[in-house]
Amino acid sequence: MKNNIVALLSQNIPEISNEELMQLVEIPPKTDMGDFAFPCFRLAKVYRKAPPMIAQDLKEKIGDVDFLDKIEVQGGYLNFFVKKEKFAQQIIEDYLNTKDFGSSSEGEGQTICIDYSSPNVAKNFHVGHLRTTIIGNSLHKIFKKLGYNVVRINHLGDWGTQFGKLIVAYKKWGSKEAVEKDGISELMSIYVKFHDEAEKDPSLNDEARAWFTKMEHGDEEALSIWRWFLDISLKEFMRVYDILGMDFDSYNGESFYNDKMPAVIEELKEKNLITVSDGAQIVDLEEYNMPPCLITKKDGSSLYATRDIAAALYRQNTYHFTKCLYVTGLEQKLHFAQWFKVIELMGYDWYKGLVHIPYGLVSLKSGKLSTRKGNVLYAEDILKESIQKIREIIDEKNPDLPDKETVAKQVGIGAIIFNDLYNQRIKDVLFDWDKLLNFDGETGPYVQYTYARAASVLRKIGEVPSTFDYSILTDEASMALLKEISRFPDVVKDAAEKYEPCVVARYAVSLAQTFNKFYHDCQINVEDDATRYTRANVVSIVKNIIKAALDLLGISCPEQM
Ligand code: ARG
């Protein structure tokens, strides 16, 4: 319908391109301002006239149009009132004629790599990693919907001097039994002990460095201990991914680039980018107002940034990405800015496709989340706690619900994911159980509950022919709902453009609210066949779109709740 309006305007305003008209045409905040509005302010310069006069002229020029009820001038705006039946028909037909509504082919032939989750081996999978996992997974789904080929990369933090420390700590104070029993918790506690002891005896640091150097040179003893730590950690990480139902295309972590580093350092030297400073090799970035990017330490060992540079080159050569996204906390902003600059200085034009996607912190309303040893928050515990809380709610409110365990999982996890994605990434996420589990709030459970309600309505009505009588959809609640339906494809595009899953999350709430209003105002299971069929078919469309929207966030929907 917007296209029709734009076509109409374009016939009468040759001075402005179709594209710009498309951007200018708005959807007014109130229905008494019409279904679409065209602000004439942009034309004031072109025609040297006041906007209200321009609007009046345009109205006269346009005259009567078959798909419009009327056009009104309000201030500098031209307000279009679409013939409701026609409008309804067009929206429904649009939906029915698209195979996977909301999808598009804009990304066809292009690859996007998304580097996310990427927890650190021998460290706990904490709430920050939960954020990158949830955001990265959603971005992956959003870009896939737009036809991109997406590569999900888990850049595990499985390499670096900390493993030298861990080996020393294990040899001095660890035991196989304890590590096998307590896994990452035990590795973390011997790591902490290492730091305490190294304060008293700095020679421990030299020992640790020597072990990491052994790792970098392929020493079998060092590597076998490291590999064991890696296995233990991966097992715990996998438990989190299993609960979330998420997966990756590549688990190539930092260690994968160990043998690719010398070539990178060589290339940096050839391109005259390396400066030696105090024995370390760096890329000086003073000219760009940034501290230097560290490439090798004094002892020759590589650093986080070196491995990121090697990884980017590898990914470009392997996947030929148009974009490579890095989802991490905001605190790593400088790190990415630095090595993105290095790639640019190396002369690679594709540096433009490297994008850092930062996010804010997680804060807790009360310190009441269960913690393990040392007051550290584990993502796994939080997910389990959420599921448990939903289990209790179900047992209290709907004890006979079939398949309770699956529903508790879907809703418990959905609540956590939704809470994470409802605001802009950069905002801190507040963990407040009462709020995020509230079935009436702007929450995952609320949207899922709306979905289940739609499912239940349809179950009661049973099969109906897929016919529509558009004259039944002209009331306010139905029109509002249809307009929400029609927004979905733009919502997906907008979310991708901004790398913001919250655009989809907010849409899901708004669609659910509009549906609930429709459900309240328009009785669905009525005697009259035409009305019943039409409304049931609309419910079915909404149900599908809620499911699709939640799927883009990584949330699944129970049919009954
Ligand atoms: N392992 C890092 C961390 O936990 C995140 C890695 C992000 N990805 C990257 N290519 N640097 O902070």
Coordinates of C-alpha atoms and ligand atoms in Angstrom, one line a residue:
M1 CA 0.0 0.0 0.0
K2 CA 2.9 2.3 0.8
N3 CA 4.2 1.6 -2.7
N4 CA 0.8 2.7 -4.2
I5 CA 1.0 6.0 -2.2
V6 CA 4.5 6.6 -3.3
A7 CA 3.6 6.0 -6.9
L8 CA 0.8 8.5 -6.6
L9 CA 3.1 11.1 -5.1
S10 CA 5.8 10.4 -7.6
Q11 CA 3.4 11.2 -10.5
N12 CA 2.8 14.6 -9.0
I13 CA 6.3 15.4 -7.5
P14 CA 8.9 14.6 -10.2
E15 CA 11.5 16.6 -8.3
I16 CA 11.9 13.9 -5.6
S17 CA 13.1 10.4 -6.3
N18 CA 11.0 7.4 -5.5
E19 CA 13.5 6.2 -3.0
E20 CA 13.4 9.5 -1.1
L21 CA 9.6 9.5 -1.2
M22 CA 9.6 6.0 0.2
Q23 CA 11.6 7.3 3.1
L24 CA 9.4 10.4 3.6
V25 CA 6.1 8.7 3.7
E26 CA 5.3 7.9 7.3
I27 CA 2.8 5.9 9.3
P28 CA 1.0 8.5 11.6
P29 CA 0.9 7.9 15.3
K30 CA -2.9 8.2 15.5
T31 CA -5.6 6.7 13.3
D32 CA -7.4 10.1 12.9
M33 CA -4.4 11.2 11.0
G34 CA -4.9 8.6 8.4
D35 CA -3.1 5.5 7.4
F36 CA -0.1 7.2 5.7
A37 CA 1.2 10.7 5.9
F38 CA 3.4 12.7 3.6
P39 CA 5.3 15.7 5.2
C40 CA 5.6 18.5 2.7
F41 CA 8.4 20.4 4.5
R42 CA 11.1 19.0 2.3
L43 CA 9.3 20.6 -0.7
A44 CA 9.2 24.1 0.7
K45 CA 12.6 24.9 -0.8
V46 CA 11.8 23.3 -4.1
Y47 CA 8.5 25.2 -4.6
R48 CA 9.2 28.2 -2.5
K49 CA 5.9 27.9 -0.8
A50 CA 4.6 27.2 2.7
P51 CA 4.2 23.5 3.4
P52 CA 0.4 23.7 4.1
M53 CA -0.1 25.3 0.7
I54 CA 1.9 22.7 -1.0
A55 CA -0.1 20.0 0.7
Q56 CA -3.3 21.7 -0.5
D57 CA -2.1 21.9 -4.0
L58 CA -1.0 18.3 -4.0
K59 CA -4.4 17.2 -2.7
E60 CA -6.1 18.9 -5.6
K61 CA -3.7 17.6 -8.2
I62 CA -4.1 14.0 -7.0
G63 CA -7.9 14.2 -6.9
D64 CA -10.0 11.0 -6.5
V65 CA -8.2 7.7 -6.3
D66 CA -9.9 4.3 -6.3
F67 CA -8.0 2.8 -3.3
L68 CA -8.4 5.9 -1.1
D69 CA -11.4 7.0 1.0
K70 CA -10.0 10.5 1.2
I71 CA -7.0 12.7 1.5
E72 CA -6.8 15.4 4.2
V73 CA -4.5 18.3 4.7
Q74 CA -3.3 18.8 8.3
G75 CA -0.7 21.5 8.8
G76 CA 2.2 20.7 6.5
Y77 CA 1.0 17.1 6.1
L78 CA -1.0 15.3 3.5
N79 CA -2.9 12.5 5.3
F80 CA -4.0 9.5 3.3
F81 CA -7.1 7.5 4.4
V82 CA -7.0 4.1 2.6
K83 CA -10.2 2.2 1.8
K84 CA -10.1 -0.2 4.6
E85 CA -11.3 -3.2 2.7
K86 CA -8.8 -2.8 0.0
F87 CA -6.1 -2.2 2.5
A88 CA -7.0 -5.4 4.4
Q89 CA -7.1 -7.4 1.2
Q90 CA -3.7 -6.1 0.1
I91 CA -2.0 -7.0 3.4
I92 CA -3.5 -10.5 3.5
E93 CA -2.7 -11.2 -0.1
D94 CA 0.9 -9.9 0.5
Y95 CA 1.2 -12.4 3.3
L96 CA -0.3 -15.3 1.4
N97 CA 1.8 -14.7 -1.7
T98 CA 5.1 -14.7 0.2
K99 CA 6.5 -18.1 0.8
D100 CA 8.4 -17.3 4.0
F101 CA 6.9 -14.0 5.2
G102 CA 9.6 -11.7 6.5
S103 CA 12.3 -13.3 4.5
S104 CA 14.0 -11.7 1.6
S105 CA 16.8 -12.4 -0.9
E106 CA 18.8 -9.3 -0.3
G107 CA 21.7 -11.3 1.1
E108 CA 21.9 -13.8 -1.7
G109 CA 25.4 -14.7 -2.6
Q110 CA 26.9 -12.9 0.4
T111 CA 28.5 -14.4 3.4
I112 CA 28.5 -13.0 6.9
C113 CA 30.7 -14.4 9.6
I114 CA 29.6 -13.9 13.2
D115 CA 32.1 -14.4 15.9
Y116 CA 30.2 -14.8 19.1
S117 CA 30.0 -16.6 22.4
S118 CA 33.7 -17.4 22.4
P119 CA 34.1 -18.3 26.1
N120 CA 37.5 -18.8 27.7
V121 CA 38.8 -22.3 28.4
A122 CA 39.3 -23.0 32.1
K123 CA 37.1 -20.0 33.0
N124 CA 33.5 -20.1 33.8
F125 CA 30.8 -19.4 31.2
H126 CA 29.5 -16.3 32.9
V127 CA 26.5 -14.0 32.2
G128 CA 28.5 -11.8 29.9
H129 CA 29.2 -14.8 27.6
L130 CA 25.5 -15.6 27.9
R131 CA 24.8 -12.1 26.3
T132 CA 27.2 -12.6 23.4
T133 CA 25.7 -16.1 22.8
I134 CA 22.2 -14.8 22.8
I135 CA 22.8 -11.7 20.7
G136 CA 25.1 -13.5 18.2
N137 CA 22.6 -16.3 17.7
S138 CA 19.8 -13.9 17.1
L139 CA 21.8 -11.9 14.5
H140 CA 22.6 -15.2 12.8
K141 CA 18.9 -16.0 12.4
I142 CA 18.1 -12.4 11.3
F143 CA 20.7 -12.4 8.6
K144 CA 19.8 -15.9 7.5
K145 CA 16.2 -14.7 7.1
L146 CA 17.4 -12.1 4.7
G147 CA 19.1 -14.7 2.5
Y148 CA 22.7 -14.3 3.7
N149 CA 25.0 -17.3 4.1
V150 CA 26.0 -17.0 7.8
V151 CA 29.0 -18.7 9.4
R152 CA 28.7 -19.0 13.2
I153 CA 32.1 -19.0 14.7
N154 CA 32.9 -19.8 18.3
H155 CA 36.4 -18.2 18.7
L156 CA 37.2 -20.1 21.9
G157 CA 39.7 -18.4 24.2
D158 CA 41.9 -21.5 24.3
W159 CA 45.4 -20.1 23.8
G160 CA 47.6 -17.6 25.6
T161 CA 50.0 -17.2 28.5
Q162 CA 47.3 -18.0 31.1
F163 CA 47.6 -21.7 30.1
G164 CA 51.2 -21.7 31.1
K165 CA 50.1 -20.5 34.5
L166 CA 47.4 -23.1 34.7
I167 CA 49.9 -25.9 33.9
V168 CA 52.2 -24.7 36.7
A169 CA 49.3 -24.4 39.1
Y170 CA 48.0 -27.8 38.2
K171 CA 51.4 -29.4 38.6
K172 CA 52.0 -27.7 42.0
W173 CA 48.6 -27.8 43.7
G174 CA 46.1 -29.6 41.5
S175 CA 45.0 -33.2 41.3
K176 CA 43.4 -35.2 38.5
E177 CA 40.5 -36.3 40.7
A178 CA 39.6 -32.7 41.8
V179 CA 39.7 -31.4 38.2
E180 CA 37.7 -34.4 37.0
K181 CA 35.1 -33.9 39.7
D182 CA 34.7 -30.1 39.8
G183 CA 35.8 -29.2 36.3
I184 CA 36.1 -25.5 35.5
S185 CA 35.4 -24.5 39.2
E186 CA 38.6 -26.4 40.2
L187 CA 40.6 -24.9 37.3
M188 CA 39.5 -21.5 38.3
S189 CA 40.5 -22.0 41.9
I190 CA 44.0 -23.3 41.2
Y191 CA 44.4 -20.3 38.8
V192 CA 43.5 -17.9 41.6
K193 CA 46.0 -19.7 43.9
F194 CA 48.7 -19.2 41.2
H195 CA 48.2 -15.5 41.3
D196 CA 48.3 -15.4 45.1
E197 CA 51.5 -17.4 45.2
A198 CA 53.1 -15.5 42.3
E199 CA 52.8 -12.3 44.3
K200 CA 55.1 -13.9 46.9
D201 CA 57.3 -15.7 44.4
P202 CA 57.6 -14.0 41.0
S203 CA 59.7 -16.8 39.6
L204 CA 56.5 -18.7 39.2
N205 CA 55.7 -16.3 36.3
D206 CA 58.9 -17.3 34.5
E207 CA 57.9 -20.9 34.9
A208 CA 54.5 -20.2 33.5
R209 CA 56.0 -18.3 30.5
A210 CA 58.3 -21.3 29.8
W211 CA 55.3 -23.6 29.7
F212 CA 53.4 -21.5 27.3
T213 CA 56.5 -21.3 25.1
K214 CA 56.6 -25.1 25.2
M215 CA 52.9 -25.1 24.1
E216 CA 53.7 -22.7 21.2
H217 CA 56.5 -25.0 20.1
G218 CA 54.4 -28.1 20.2
D219 CA 55.7 -29.8 23.4
E220 CA 53.7 -33.0 23.8
E221 CA 53.5 -32.9 27.6
A222 CA 52.3 -29.3 27.7
L223 CA 49.8 -29.8 24.9
S224 CA 48.3 -33.0 26.4
I225 CA 47.6 -31.2 29.7
W226 CA 46.2 -28.2 27.7
R227 CA 44.0 -30.5 25.6
W228 CA 42.6 -32.1 28.7
F229 CA 41.7 -28.6 30.1
L230 CA 40.1 -27.9 26.8
D231 CA 38.0 -31.1 26.9
I232 CA 36.8 -30.5 30.4
S233 CA 35.8 -26.9 29.6
L234 CA 34.1 -27.8 26.3
K235 CA 32.0 -30.3 28.1
E236 CA 30.7 -27.6 30.4
F237 CA 30.2 -25.1 27.5
M238 CA 28.3 -27.7 25.5
R239 CA 25.9 -28.1 28.4
V240 CA 25.0 -24.4 28.1
Y241 CA 24.6 -24.6 24.3
D242 CA 22.4 -27.7 24.8
I243 CA 20.1 -26.0 27.2
L244 CA 19.8 -23.0 24.8
G245 CA 19.5 -25.3 21.8
M246 CA 22.3 -23.4 20.0
D247 CA 25.1 -24.6 17.8
F248 CA 28.1 -23.3 15.8
D249 CA 29.6 -24.0 12.4
S250 CA 33.1 -23.6 13.6
Y251 CA 34.8 -24.0 17.0
N252 CA 38.2 -22.8 15.7
G253 CA 39.5 -21.0 18.7
E254 CA 42.6 -19.0 19.2
S255 CA 44.8 -22.1 19.3
F256 CA 43.8 -22.9 15.7
Y257 CA 45.8 -19.9 14.6
N258 CA 49.1 -20.8 16.4
D259 CA 50.7 -22.1 13.2
K260 CA 49.3 -19.3 11.1
M261 CA 50.9 -16.6 13.2
P262 CA 54.5 -16.6 11.8
A263 CA 53.2 -15.8 8.3
V264 CA 51.2 -12.9 9.7
I265 CA 54.2 -11.4 11.6
E266 CA 56.3 -11.9 8.4
E267 CA 53.7 -10.0 6.3
L268 CA 53.5 -7.2 8.9
K269 CA 57.3 -6.9 8.7
E270 CA 57.3 -6.9 4.9
K271 CA 54.7 -4.1 4.9
N272 CA 56.9 -2.1 7.2
L273 CA 54.3 -2.0 9.9
I274 CA 56.3 -3.5 12.8
T275 CA 58.3 -1.4 15.3
V276 CA 60.4 -3.0 18.0
S277 CA 59.8 -1.5 21.4
D278 CA 61.6 -2.9 24.4
G279 CA 62.0 -6.2 22.7
A280 CA 58.4 -6.5 21.9
Q281 CA 57.0 -6.1 18.3
I282 CA 54.2 -3.6 18.0
V283 CA 52.3 -1.7 15.3
D284 CA 52.5 1.9 16.2
L285 CA 49.0 3.6 16.0
E286 CA 49.9 7.0 17.5
E287 CA 48.9 8.7 14.3
Y288 CA 45.4 7.3 14.8
N289 CA 45.2 8.3 18.4
M290 CA 45.4 4.8 19.7
P291 CA 47.9 2.9 21.8
P292 CA 50.1 0.5 19.8
C293 CA 48.7 -2.9 18.8
L294 CA 50.9 -5.5 20.5
I295 CA 51.9 -8.3 18.1
T296 CA 54.6 -10.3 20.0
K297 CA 55.8 -10.1 23.6
K298 CA 59.5 -9.8 24.5
D299 CA 59.8 -13.6 24.6
G300 CA 58.3 -13.9 21.2
S301 CA 54.9 -15.2 22.3
S302 CA 51.8 -14.0 20.4
L303 CA 48.9 -12.0 21.8
Y304 CA 45.2 -11.8 21.6
A305 CA 45.3 -9.2 18.8
T306 CA 47.9 -11.2 16.8
R307 CA 45.5 -14.2 16.8
D308 CA 42.6 -12.0 15.9
I309 CA 44.5 -10.6 12.9
A310 CA 45.5 -14.2 11.8
A311 CA 41.9 -15.3 12.2
A312 CA 40.5 -12.4 10.1
L313 CA 42.9 -13.2 7.3
Y314 CA 42.0 -16.9 7.5
R315 CA 38.3 -16.2 7.5
Q316 CA 38.5 -13.8 4.5
N317 CA 40.5 -16.5 2.6
T318 CA 38.2 -19.3 3.6
Y319 CA 34.7 -17.7 3.6
H320 CA 35.2 -14.6 1.5
F321 CA 32.9 -12.7 3.9
T322 CA 31.4 -9.4 3.1
K323 CA 31.1 -8.8 6.8
C324 CA 32.6 -10.3 9.8
L325 CA 30.8 -9.4 13.1
Y326 CA 32.4 -9.6 16.5
V327 CA 30.0 -9.7 19.4
T328 CA 31.7 -8.8 22.7
G329 CA 31.4 -6.6 25.7
L330 CA 31.9 -2.9 25.2
E331 CA 35.2 -3.1 27.2
Q332 CA 36.9 -4.6 24.1
K333 CA 36.1 -1.6 21.9
L334 CA 39.7 -0.4 21.7
H335 CA 41.1 -3.9 21.0
F336 CA 38.9 -4.2 17.9
A337 CA 39.5 -0.6 16.8
Q338 CA 43.2 -1.3 17.0
W339 CA 43.5 -4.4 15.0
F340 CA 40.9 -3.4 12.5
K341 CA 43.2 -0.5 11.8
V342 CA 46.1 -2.9 11.4
I343 CA 44.2 -4.8 8.7
E344 CA 43.5 -1.5 7.0
L345 CA 47.2 -0.5 7.1
M346 CA 48.0 -3.9 5.7
G347 CA 46.2 -2.7 2.6
Y348 CA 43.1 -5.0 2.8
D349 CA 40.0 -3.2 1.6
W350 CA 37.8 -5.7 3.3
Y351 CA 38.6 -4.1 6.6
K352 CA 35.4 -2.2 6.0
G353 CA 33.5 -5.3 6.5
L354 CA 34.8 -5.9 10.1
V355 CA 32.3 -4.7 12.6
H356 CA 32.5 -4.8 16.4
I357 CA 29.1 -5.3 18.0
P358 CA 29.4 -4.3 21.6
Y359 CA 27.0 -4.8 24.4
G360 CA 26.5 -3.6 28.0
L361 CA 26.9 -5.3 31.3
V362 CA 24.6 -7.5 33.3
S363 CA 23.5 -6.2 36.6
L364 CA 21.5 -7.9 39.3
K365 CA 18.5 -6.4 41.1
S366 CA 19.3 -8.4 44.2
G367 CA 22.3 -10.6 44.8
K368 CA 19.9 -13.5 45.1
L369 CA 21.1 -15.6 42.1
S370 CA 22.6 -18.8 43.2
T371 CA 26.3 -18.9 43.0
R372 CA 28.9 -21.6 43.2
K373 CA 32.4 -21.3 44.7
G374 CA 33.8 -17.9 45.0
N375 CA 30.6 -16.0 44.3
V376 CA 30.9 -16.4 40.5
L377 CA 27.8 -16.4 38.3
Y378 CA 27.5 -19.3 36.0
A379 CA 25.2 -19.0 33.0
E380 CA 24.2 -22.6 33.4
D381 CA 22.9 -22.0 36.9
I382 CA 20.9 -19.0 35.9
L383 CA 19.2 -20.9 33.0
K384 CA 18.4 -23.8 35.3
E385 CA 17.1 -21.5 38.0
S386 CA 14.8 -19.8 35.4
I387 CA 13.5 -23.2 34.2
Q388 CA 12.9 -24.2 37.9
K389 CA 10.9 -21.1 38.6
I390 CA 8.7 -21.7 35.6
R391 CA 8.2 -25.3 36.7
E392 CA 6.9 -24.1 40.0
I393 CA 4.5 -21.6 38.4
I394 CA 3.2 -24.3 36.1
D395 CA 2.8 -26.8 39.1
E396 CA 0.8 -24.1 40.9
K397 CA -1.3 -22.7 38.1
N398 CA -1.7 -25.5 35.5
P399 CA -0.6 -28.8 37.1
D400 CA -2.3 -30.9 34.4
L401 CA -0.5 -29.3 31.5
P402 CA 0.8 -31.9 29.1
D403 CA 4.6 -32.1 28.5
K404 CA 5.3 -29.8 31.4
E405 CA 9.0 -30.3 31.3
T406 CA 9.4 -29.1 27.7
V407 CA 7.2 -26.1 28.3
A408 CA 9.1 -25.1 31.5
K409 CA 12.3 -25.2 29.4
Q410 CA 10.9 -23.2 26.5
V411 CA 9.5 -20.5 28.8
G412 CA 12.3 -20.4 31.3
I413 CA 14.9 -20.0 28.6
G414 CA 12.7 -17.7 26.5
A415 CA 12.3 -15.4 29.5
I416 CA 16.1 -15.0 29.9
I417 CA 16.7 -14.5 26.2
F418 CA 13.9 -12.0 25.8
N419 CA 15.0 -10.0 28.8
D420 CA 18.5 -9.8 27.2
L421 CA 17.2 -8.8 23.8
Y422 CA 14.4 -6.4 24.7
N423 CA 16.6 -3.3 25.0
Q424 CA 19.3 -2.0 22.8
R425 CA 22.5 -4.0 23.1
I426 CA 24.6 -1.3 24.6
K427 CA 22.2 -0.9 27.6
D428 CA 22.9 -2.9 30.7
V429 CA 20.7 -5.8 31.3
L430 CA 19.0 -5.9 34.6
F431 CA 18.3 -9.3 36.1
D432 CA 15.1 -9.1 38.0
W433 CA 13.2 -12.4 38.2
D434 CA 9.8 -10.8 39.1
K435 CA 10.0 -8.7 36.0
L436 CA 11.4 -11.1 33.5
L437 CA 9.1 -13.9 34.4
N438 CA 6.0 -11.7 34.5
F439 CA 3.3 -13.1 32.2
D440 CA 1.7 -9.7 31.8
G441 CA 4.8 -7.6 31.2
E442 CA 6.9 -6.9 28.1
T443 CA 8.4 -10.3 28.4
G444 CA 9.1 -13.6 26.7
P445 CA 6.5 -15.4 28.7
Y446 CA 3.9 -12.8 27.7
V447 CA 4.5 -13.3 24.0
Q448 CA 4.7 -17.0 24.3
Y449 CA 1.4 -17.0 26.3
T450 CA -0.2 -15.0 23.5
Y451 CA 1.0 -17.5 21.0
A452 CA -0.5 -20.4 23.1
R453 CA -3.7 -18.5 23.3
A454 CA -3.9 -18.2 19.5
A455 CA -3.1 -21.9 19.3
S456 CA -5.9 -22.7 21.7
V457 CA -8.4 -20.6 19.8
L458 CA -7.6 -22.4 16.6
R459 CA -7.8 -25.8 18.3
K460 CA -11.3 -25.0 19.5
I461 CA -12.5 -23.8 16.1
G462 CA -10.9 -26.7 14.2
E463 CA -10.1 -26.7 10.5
V464 CA -11.7 -23.8 8.5
P465 CA -11.4 -23.0 4.8
S466 CA -8.7 -20.5 4.1
T467 CA -11.1 -17.8 2.8
F468 CA -11.4 -14.2 3.8
D469 CA -14.2 -11.7 3.7
Y470 CA -12.3 -8.4 3.9
S471 CA -15.4 -6.4 4.9
I472 CA -15.2 -8.1 8.2
L473 CA -11.7 -6.7 8.9
T474 CA -12.5 -3.0 8.7
D475 CA -13.0 -2.3 12.4
E476 CA -10.3 -0.6 14.3
A477 CA -8.8 -3.6 16.2
S478 CA -8.6 -5.7 13.0
M479 CA -7.1 -2.9 11.0
A480 CA -4.5 -2.3 13.7
L481 CA -3.6 -5.9 13.8
L482 CA -3.3 -6.1 10.0
K483 CA -1.0 -3.2 10.0
E484 CA 1.2 -4.9 12.6
I485 CA 1.3 -8.0 10.4
S486 CA 2.4 -6.0 7.4
R487 CA 5.3 -4.5 9.3
F488 CA 7.2 -7.7 9.9
P489 CA 9.4 -7.7 6.7
D490 CA 10.6 -4.2 7.4
V491 CA 11.2 -5.1 11.1
V492 CA 13.6 -7.8 10.1
K493 CA 15.5 -5.6 7.7
D494 CA 15.7 -2.8 10.2
A495 CA 17.0 -5.2 12.9
A496 CA 19.7 -6.4 10.5
E497 CA 20.7 -2.9 9.4
K498 CA 21.2 -1.8 13.1
Y499 CA 22.5 -5.2 14.3
E500 CA 19.8 -4.9 16.9
P501 CA 17.6 -7.9 17.8
C502 CA 15.6 -5.6 20.1
V503 CA 13.8 -4.3 17.0
V504 CA 12.4 -7.8 16.6
A505 CA 11.7 -8.2 20.3
R506 CA 9.8 -5.0 20.5
Y507 CA 7.8 -5.9 17.5
A508 CA 6.9 -9.2 19.0
V509 CA 5.5 -7.5 22.1
S510 CA 3.6 -5.0 20.0
L511 CA 2.2 -7.7 17.7
A512 CA 1.1 -9.6 20.8
Q513 CA -0.5 -6.6 22.4
T514 CA -2.4 -5.7 19.2
F515 CA -3.5 -9.3 18.9
N516 CA -4.8 -9.4 22.5
K517 CA -6.8 -6.2 21.8
F518 CA -8.3 -7.9 18.7
Y519 CA -9.0 -11.0 20.6
H520 CA -10.9 -8.9 23.2
D521 CA -12.8 -6.8 20.7
C522 CA -13.6 -9.3 18.0
Q523 CA -15.3 -12.5 18.9
I524 CA -13.7 -15.2 16.8
N525 CA -15.7 -18.4 17.4
V526 CA -19.1 -17.1 16.2
E527 CA -22.0 -18.6 14.3
D528 CA -21.5 -16.7 11.1
D529 CA -19.2 -18.7 8.9
A530 CA -17.7 -15.9 6.9
T531 CA -16.8 -14.0 10.1
R532 CA -15.5 -17.1 11.9
Y533 CA -13.4 -18.2 8.9
T534 CA -11.9 -14.8 8.3
R535 CA -11.0 -14.1 11.9
A536 CA -9.6 -17.6 12.5
N537 CA -7.5 -17.2 9.4
V538 CA -6.1 -13.9 10.8
V539 CA -5.4 -15.6 14.1
S540 CA -3.5 -18.3 12.3
I541 CA -1.4 -15.7 10.4
V542 CA -0.6 -13.9 13.7
K543 CA 0.3 -17.2 15.3
N544 CA 2.8 -17.9 12.5
I545 CA 4.4 -14.5 12.7
I546 CA 4.8 -14.6 16.5
K547 CA 6.5 -17.9 16.0
A548 CA 8.7 -16.6 13.3
A549 CA 9.6 -13.4 15.3
L550 CA 10.5 -15.4 18.4
D551 CA 12.5 -17.8 16.4
L552 CA 14.6 -14.9 15.2
L553 CA 15.4 -14.3 18.8
G554 CA 16.2 -17.9 19.5
I555 CA 13.0 -18.6 21.4
S556 CA 10.6 -21.5 20.8
C557 CA 6.9 -21.5 21.4
P558 CA 4.8 -24.0 23.3
E559 CA 1.4 -24.8 21.8
Q560 CA -0.1 -24.9 25.3
M561 CA 0.8 -23.1 28.4
Ligands
ARG1 N1 37.3 -15.0 24.5 C1 37.0 -13.6 24.5 C2 36.4 -13.2 25.9 O1 35.8 -14.0 26.5 C3 36.1 -13.1 23.4 C4 36.6 -13.4 22.0 C5 35.9 -12.5 21.0 N2 36.3 -12.8 19.7 C6 37.4 -12.4 19.1 N3 37.7 -12.7 17.9 N4 38.3 -11.6 19.8 O2 36.5 -12.0 26.2

